[in-house]
Tab-separated table of C-alpha atoms and ligand atoms in Angstrom:
chain	number	residue	atom	x	y	z
A	1	MET	CA	13.480	14.026	-6.604
A	2	PRO	CA	14.003	10.588	-4.986
A	3	ALA	CA	17.257	9.009	-6.065
A	4	HIS	CA	15.787	5.988	-7.834
A	5	THR	CA	12.960	7.488	-9.874
A	6	VAL	CA	12.749	6.585	-13.557
A	7	LEU	CA	11.804	9.991	-14.872
A	8	ASN	CA	10.511	9.887	-18.382
A	9	ALA	CA	9.795	6.253	-19.214
A	10	GLN	CA	6.269	5.995	-20.575
A	11	ARG	CA	6.416	2.356	-21.655
A	12	VAL	CA	6.464	-0.617	-19.287
A	13	GLU	CA	9.469	-2.196	-21.035
A	14	ASP	CA	11.519	0.980	-20.410
A	15	CYS	CA	11.000	0.668	-16.629
A	16	ILE	CA	11.959	-2.973	-16.180
A	17	ILE	CA	15.461	-3.912	-14.982
A	18	ASP	CA	17.064	-7.153	-13.788
A	19	GLN	CA	16.961	-7.807	-10.042
A	20	ARG	CA	20.545	-9.198	-10.172
A	21	TRP	CA	19.895	-11.129	-6.982
A	22	GLU	CA	23.451	-12.472	-6.855
A	23	HIS	CA	24.729	-8.883	-6.417
A	24	TYR	CA	23.130	-8.302	-3.015
A	25	SER	CA	25.823	-7.995	-0.358
A	26	ALA	CA	25.914	-9.764	3.011
A	27	GLU	CA	24.993	-6.380	4.523
A	28	ASP	CA	21.911	-6.115	2.245
A	29	HIS	CA	20.741	-9.564	3.387
A	30	SER	CA	21.466	-8.666	6.991
A	31	ILE	CA	19.374	-5.474	6.719
A	32	TRP	CA	16.494	-7.533	5.231
A	33	ARG	CA	16.799	-9.961	8.184
A	34	ALA	CA	16.745	-7.131	10.733
A	35	LEU	CA	13.692	-5.515	9.115
A	36	PHE	CA	11.847	-8.843	8.731
A	37	GLU	CA	12.414	-10.125	12.257
A	38	ARG	CA	11.582	-6.793	13.878
A	39	GLN	CA	8.371	-6.408	11.879
A	40	GLN	CA	7.218	-9.974	12.482
A	41	GLN	CA	7.258	-9.356	16.244
A	42	THR	CA	4.769	-6.509	15.936
A	43	LEU	CA	2.647	-7.920	13.125
A	44	LYS	CA	2.010	-11.500	14.174
A	45	ALA	CA	-0.966	-10.608	16.405
A	46	TYR	CA	-2.290	-7.655	14.357
A	47	VAL	CA	-1.946	-8.452	10.652
A	48	ALA	CA	-4.662	-10.128	8.550
A	49	GLN	CA	-4.264	-13.928	8.333
A	50	GLU	CA	-4.397	-13.676	4.506
A	51	TYR	CA	-1.132	-11.704	4.663
A	52	LEU	CA	0.605	-14.373	6.784
A	53	ASP	CA	-0.701	-17.076	4.429
A	54	GLY	CA	0.889	-15.156	1.535
A	55	LEU	CA	4.279	-14.882	3.264
A	56	GLU	CA	4.209	-18.635	3.760
A	57	ALA	CA	2.950	-19.525	0.261
A	58	LEU	CA	5.744	-17.461	-1.324
A	59	GLU	CA	8.338	-18.584	1.233
A	60	ILE	CA	9.258	-14.961	1.951
A	61	GLY	CA	11.311	-15.293	5.123
A	62	PRO	CA	14.034	-13.728	7.280
A	63	GLU	CA	16.913	-15.531	5.489
A	64	GLY	CA	17.617	-12.612	3.167
A	65	VAL	CA	16.430	-10.557	0.205
A	66	PRO	CA	13.932	-12.687	-1.782
A	67	ASN	CA	14.855	-13.862	-5.288
A	68	PHE	CA	12.122	-12.639	-7.675
A	69	ASP	CA	12.500	-15.611	-10.051
A	70	GLN	CA	11.906	-18.120	-7.242
A	71	MET	CA	9.056	-16.048	-5.768
A	72	ASN	CA	7.401	-15.594	-9.193
A	73	ALA	CA	7.390	-19.317	-9.954
A	74	ARG	CA	5.014	-19.659	-6.963
A	75	LEU	CA	3.081	-16.416	-7.338
A	76	ARG	CA	2.223	-17.016	-11.006
A	77	ARG	CA	0.713	-20.392	-10.135
A	78	ILE	CA	-1.447	-18.918	-7.360
A	79	THR	CA	-3.014	-15.783	-8.915
A	80	GLY	CA	-1.153	-15.198	-12.192
A	81	TRP	CA	0.718	-12.202	-10.777
A	82	GLU	CA	4.463	-11.648	-11.067
A	83	VAL	CA	6.867	-9.222	-9.402
A	84	VAL	CA	8.935	-7.188	-11.845
A	85	ALA	CA	12.106	-5.322	-10.866
A	86	VAL	CA	12.118	-1.539	-11.392
A	87	PRO	CA	14.658	1.062	-10.202
A	88	GLY	CA	12.121	2.713	-7.835
A	89	LEU	CA	9.120	4.994	-8.385
A	90	ILE	CA	8.022	4.873	-12.025
A	91	PRO	CA	5.655	7.224	-13.861
A	92	SER	CA	1.945	6.587	-13.321
A	93	ARG	CA	1.205	5.314	-16.832
A	94	PRO	CA	3.578	2.348	-16.862
A	95	PHE	CA	2.731	1.804	-13.178
A	96	PHE	CA	-0.972	1.396	-13.879
A	97	GLN	CA	-0.277	-0.580	-17.064
A	98	MET	CA	1.825	-3.060	-15.094
A	99	LEU	CA	-0.907	-3.586	-12.498
A	100	ALA	CA	-3.379	-4.063	-15.362
A	101	ASN	CA	-0.992	-6.751	-16.687
A	102	ARG	CA	-0.812	-8.464	-13.249
A	103	GLN	CA	2.777	-7.283	-12.894
A	104	PHE	CA	3.793	-5.710	-9.574
A	105	PRO	CA	6.705	-3.228	-9.886
A	106	ALA	CA	9.136	-3.680	-7.023
A	107	GLY	CA	12.212	-1.611	-6.289
A	108	THR	CA	15.420	-3.663	-6.055
A	109	PHE	CA	17.443	-1.454	-3.686
A	110	ILE	CA	17.290	-1.927	0.074
A	111	ARG	CA	17.455	0.919	2.593
A	112	SER	CA	20.557	1.597	4.680
A	113	ARG	CA	20.742	0.889	8.398
A	114	GLU	CA	20.305	4.609	9.054
A	115	GLN	CA	16.955	4.466	7.196
A	116	LEU	CA	15.652	1.415	9.057
A	117	ASP	CA	12.644	3.295	10.453
A	118	TYR	CA	11.644	5.416	7.505
A	119	LEU	CA	12.647	6.241	3.988
A	120	GLU	CA	10.958	8.521	1.520
A	121	GLU	CA	10.636	6.146	-1.431
A	122	PRO	CA	9.613	2.467	-1.618
A	123	ASP	CA	12.564	0.061	-1.319
A	124	ILE	CA	12.451	-3.714	-1.816
A	125	PHE	CA	11.350	-4.265	1.788
A	126	HIS	CA	8.334	-1.965	1.428
A	127	ASP	CA	7.394	-3.379	-1.969
A	128	VAL	CA	8.025	-7.093	-1.417
A	129	PHE	CA	7.414	-7.543	2.330
A	130	GLY	CA	4.618	-4.939	2.296
A	131	HIS	CA	2.736	-5.428	-0.956
A	132	VAL	CA	3.491	-8.853	-2.449
A	133	PRO	CA	2.153	-11.422	0.072
A	134	LEU	CA	-1.474	-10.288	-0.360
A	135	LEU	CA	-1.187	-10.779	-4.132
A	136	THR	CA	-1.626	-14.485	-3.297
A	137	ASN	CA	-5.178	-13.720	-2.141
A	138	PRO	CA	-7.439	-14.037	-5.224
A	139	ALA	CA	-9.904	-11.309	-4.174
A	140	TYR	CA	-7.142	-8.817	-3.341
A	141	ALA	CA	-5.218	-9.772	-6.494
A	142	ASP	CA	-8.329	-9.018	-8.585
A	143	TYR	CA	-8.701	-5.658	-6.838
A	144	MET	CA	-5.109	-4.651	-7.571
A	145	ASN	CA	-5.605	-5.671	-11.214
A	146	GLU	CA	-8.848	-3.647	-11.513
A	147	TYR	CA	-7.134	-0.728	-9.758
A	148	GLY	CA	-4.532	-0.712	-12.548
A	149	ARG	CA	-7.179	-0.729	-15.267
A	150	ILE	CA	-9.070	2.119	-13.619
A	151	GLY	CA	-5.795	4.028	-13.195
A	152	LEU	CA	-5.239	4.134	-16.954
A	153	ASP	CA	-8.773	5.447	-17.407
A	154	ALA	CA	-8.372	7.935	-14.542
A	155	MET	CA	-5.267	9.364	-16.208
A	156	GLU	CA	-7.306	10.207	-19.308
A	157	LYS	CA	-9.856	11.937	-17.071
A	158	LYS	CA	-7.286	13.813	-14.925
A	159	ALA	CA	-8.580	11.947	-11.846
A	160	VAL	CA	-5.382	10.274	-10.590
A	161	LYS	CA	-5.577	12.403	-7.417
A	162	PHE	CA	-8.759	10.576	-6.356
A	163	LEU	CA	-7.336	7.184	-7.276
A	164	ALA	CA	-4.233	8.001	-5.225
A	165	ARG	CA	-6.538	8.511	-2.214
A	166	LEU	CA	-8.157	5.107	-2.827
A	167	ASN	CA	-4.646	3.646	-3.090
A	168	TRP	CA	-3.605	5.369	0.114
A	169	TYR	CA	-6.566	4.282	2.247
A	170	THR	CA	-6.650	0.669	1.035
A	171	ILE	CA	-3.474	-0.691	-0.629
A	172	GLU	CA	-1.110	1.369	1.548
A	173	PHE	CA	-2.966	1.971	4.850
A	174	GLY	CA	-6.062	-0.229	4.809
A	175	LEU	CA	-7.509	-2.164	7.766
A	176	ILE	CA	-9.910	-5.108	7.673
A	177	ARG	CA	-12.471	-6.149	10.306
A	178	LYS	CA	-12.266	-9.776	11.443
A	179	ARG	CA	-14.252	-11.700	14.068
A	180	GLU	CA	-11.305	-11.364	16.440
A	181	GLY	CA	-10.956	-7.616	15.796
A	182	VAL	CA	-9.578	-5.080	13.313
A	183	ARG	CA	-6.480	-6.279	11.455
A	184	ILE	CA	-3.784	-4.599	9.297
A	185	TYR	CA	-3.460	-5.278	5.555
A	186	GLY	CA	-2.088	-1.998	4.049
A	187	ALA	CA	1.529	-2.324	2.858
A	188	GLY	CA	2.499	1.059	4.281
A	189	ILE	CA	1.612	-0.157	7.790
A	190	VAL	CA	2.856	-3.748	7.286
A	191	SER	CA	6.315	-2.499	6.271
A	192	SER	CA	6.603	0.325	8.839
A	193	PHE	CA	8.039	-0.390	12.294
A	194	GLY	CA	6.527	2.733	13.832
A	195	GLU	CA	3.151	2.775	12.140
A	196	ALA	CA	2.442	-0.935	12.770
A	197	LYS	CA	2.996	-0.352	16.505
A	198	TYR	CA	0.942	2.866	16.353
A	199	VAL	CA	-2.012	1.043	14.762
A	200	ALA	CA	-1.680	-1.903	17.129
A	201	HIS	CA	-1.221	-0.032	20.410
A	202	ASP	CA	-2.075	3.681	20.091
A	203	ALA	CA	-5.729	4.867	20.324
A	204	SER	CA	-5.047	8.203	18.613
A	205	ALA	CA	-6.447	7.382	15.184
A	206	HIS	CA	-10.044	7.208	14.001
A	207	GLN	CA	-11.137	3.928	12.428
A	208	LEU	CA	-14.097	4.407	10.068
A	209	ALA	CA	-16.022	1.837	8.044
A	210	PHE	CA	-14.808	2.053	4.434
A	211	ASP	CA	-17.015	4.156	2.178
A	212	LEU	CA	-15.808	4.794	-1.375
A	213	GLU	CA	-17.058	8.355	-1.785
A	214	ARG	CA	-15.796	9.302	1.687
A	215	VAL	CA	-12.335	7.929	0.822
A	216	LEU	CA	-12.234	9.750	-2.516
A	217	ARG	CA	-13.010	13.007	-0.654
A	218	THR	CA	-10.499	12.495	2.155
A	219	GLY	CA	-7.040	13.949	1.728
A	220	TYR	CA	-3.921	12.578	3.402
A	221	TYR	CA	-0.468	13.679	4.562
A	222	ILE	CA	2.418	11.632	3.187
A	223	ASP	CA	4.880	12.239	6.000
A	224	ASP	CA	3.181	11.010	9.179
A	225	PHE	CA	1.150	8.206	10.700
A	226	GLN	CA	-2.504	8.379	9.707
A	227	SER	CA	-5.119	10.093	11.872
A	228	THR	CA	-7.884	8.145	10.089
A	229	TYR	CA	-7.893	4.547	8.831
A	230	PHE	CA	-10.699	3.030	6.761
A	231	VAL	CA	-11.838	-0.497	7.576
A	232	ILE	CA	-13.270	-2.993	5.070
A	233	ASP	CA	-15.111	-6.211	5.984
A	234	ARG	CA	-13.897	-8.429	3.122
A	235	PHE	CA	-11.260	-8.148	0.397
A	236	GLU	CA	-13.994	-9.120	-2.061
A	237	ASP	CA	-15.802	-5.881	-1.167
A	238	LEU	CA	-13.021	-3.818	-2.756
A	239	PHE	CA	-13.234	-5.537	-6.134
A	240	ASP	CA	-17.039	-5.809	-6.125
A	241	LEU	CA	-17.323	-2.102	-5.360
A	242	LEU	CA	-15.083	-1.066	-8.252
A	243	LYS	CA	-17.057	-3.295	-10.600
A	244	ARG	CA	-20.400	-2.010	-9.319
A	245	VAL	CA	-19.921	1.757	-9.408
A	246	ASP	CA	-19.203	4.060	-12.325
A	247	ILE	CA	-16.022	5.331	-10.691
A	248	ILE	CA	-15.341	7.921	-13.374
A	249	ALA	CA	-18.792	9.439	-12.754
A	250	LEU	CA	-17.983	9.343	-9.030
A	251	PHE	CA	-14.673	11.175	-9.670
A	252	ASN	CA	-16.596	13.884	-11.514
A	253	GLU	CA	-19.084	14.207	-8.662
A	254	VAL	CA	-16.373	14.278	-5.976
A	255	ARG	CA	-14.378	16.836	-7.958
A	256	THR	CA	-17.018	19.452	-7.187
A	257	LEU	CA	-17.128	18.697	-3.430
A	258	PRO	CA	-14.787	20.001	-0.701
A	259	THR	CA	-11.903	17.787	0.429
A	260	HIS	CA	-12.031	16.505	4.021
A	261	THR	CA	-8.944	16.507	6.215
A	262	PRO	CA	-8.144	13.139	7.822
A	263	PHE	CA	-8.725	14.667	11.316
A	264	GLU	CA	-12.509	14.994	11.162
A	265	ILE	CA	-15.421	12.621	11.767
A	266	LEU	CA	-18.567	13.366	9.730
A	267	PRO	CA	-22.155	12.755	10.887
A	268	GLU	CA	-22.629	10.040	8.225
A	269	ASP	CA	-19.439	8.165	9.193
A	270	LYS	CA	-19.810	4.654	10.649
A	271	VAL	CA	-17.302	5.017	13.481
A	272	ILE	CA	-15.496	1.848	14.567
A	273	GLN	CA	-13.048	3.689	16.811
A	274	LYS	CA	-13.143	7.407	17.652
A	275	GLY	CA	-9.498	8.374	17.988
A	276	THR	CA	-8.238	10.301	20.997
A	277	GLY	CA	-6.185	12.514	18.662
A	278	SER	CA	-3.316	12.620	21.168
A	279	PHE	CA	-0.765	11.785	18.440
A	280	TRP	CA	-1.988	14.209	15.788
A	281	ARG	CA	-3.949	16.909	17.632
A	282	ASN	CA	-0.813	19.076	17.762
A	283	PHE	CA	0.218	18.614	14.138
A	284	PRO	CA	1.570	22.014	13.058
A	285	ALA	CA	-0.936	23.913	10.901
A	286	THR	CA	1.827	24.214	8.339
A	287	LYS	CA	2.067	20.453	7.767
A	288	THR	CA	3.071	19.313	4.318
A	289	LYS	CA	0.425	19.698	1.603
A	290	LEU	CA	-2.821	17.749	1.986
A	291	LYS	CA	-3.008	15.331	-0.976
B	301	LIG	N1	5.912	3.419	-8.871
B	301	LIG	N2	7.361	1.666	-8.313
B	301	LIG	C1	6.219	2.375	-8.065
B	301	LIG	N3	5.444	2.050	-7.012
B	301	LIG	C2	4.301	2.746	-6.725
B	301	LIG	O1	3.591	2.427	-5.761
B	301	LIG	C3	3.934	3.835	-7.545
B	301	LIG	C4	4.768	4.137	-8.634
B	301	LIG	N4	4.447	5.155	-9.446
B	301	LIG	C5	3.226	5.920	-9.308
B	301	LIG	C6	2.452	5.587	-8.097
B	301	LIG	N5	2.800	4.573	-7.299
B	301	LIG	C7	1.245	6.455	-7.765
B	301	LIG	O2	1.309	7.598	-8.585
B	301	LIG	C8	-0.092	5.801	-8.058
B	301	LIG	O3	-0.317	4.908	-7.012
B	301	LIG	C9	-1.201	6.817	-8.038
B	302	LIG	FE1	3.584	1.059	-1.655
């Protein structure tokens, strides 16, 4: 079990802690700086402009670990969201409830220098550098809020597995198509040194036009770069889609259908980029469990 998980808290108020910004050490701030400056090099030409606008609007910069109180004073004014400090991964119920309340739970710890390239659970760099800037975009902020509401409903219907796939292929690893080309917006790519370069420069992965049912039926592996990314055209599409479909009915329909691996391309897929597969073709058959 990851070191920072709050095991049994079922209420939002039991998950919230103080950020205690004044307790970050010089080394913590220096690790933030190293992560920020390294990532910015890769991202500047490949990340969605809305993300860069968010960084700027919230004044999230290389100086050091952001202070949630200062960041929230800006964020609340822009979309009514606020970042709330939690020890790390929290149970799904309070997690979804917080998103439904326009509260984003962010871990307060920062990874060690040895973990610069990858760590198992979300630290403050993944949560704040990865997720928070796009919460300044009204359409994306509405989507995250609706995602939280649906999550609470999905828990009642034992359908969190499908919602986790939607989370994975949009909030964590989503791409968006712009006039100048496909751009990154998923926090898992934005905050990952390796995966941002892989998406920007490696032709291994498939890029498919986002389709809700296809995403709900597509499993994923948590411990490697993606072999398929789904591409939206507008952030508004995500929110509009959730409002337009009866997603619980869709969960029930998808439940009866076979799960696709992320390696395949289906006849009905709208292919934006057919991946070469060179990165993932030799994945061992005994990879970790398909989610
Ligand atoms: N807790 N802090 C935190 N951050 C997450 O992204 C998160 C979580 N708990 C549950 C969870 N994500 C997933 O179970 C849902 O996205 C499905
Ligand atoms: Fe995340």
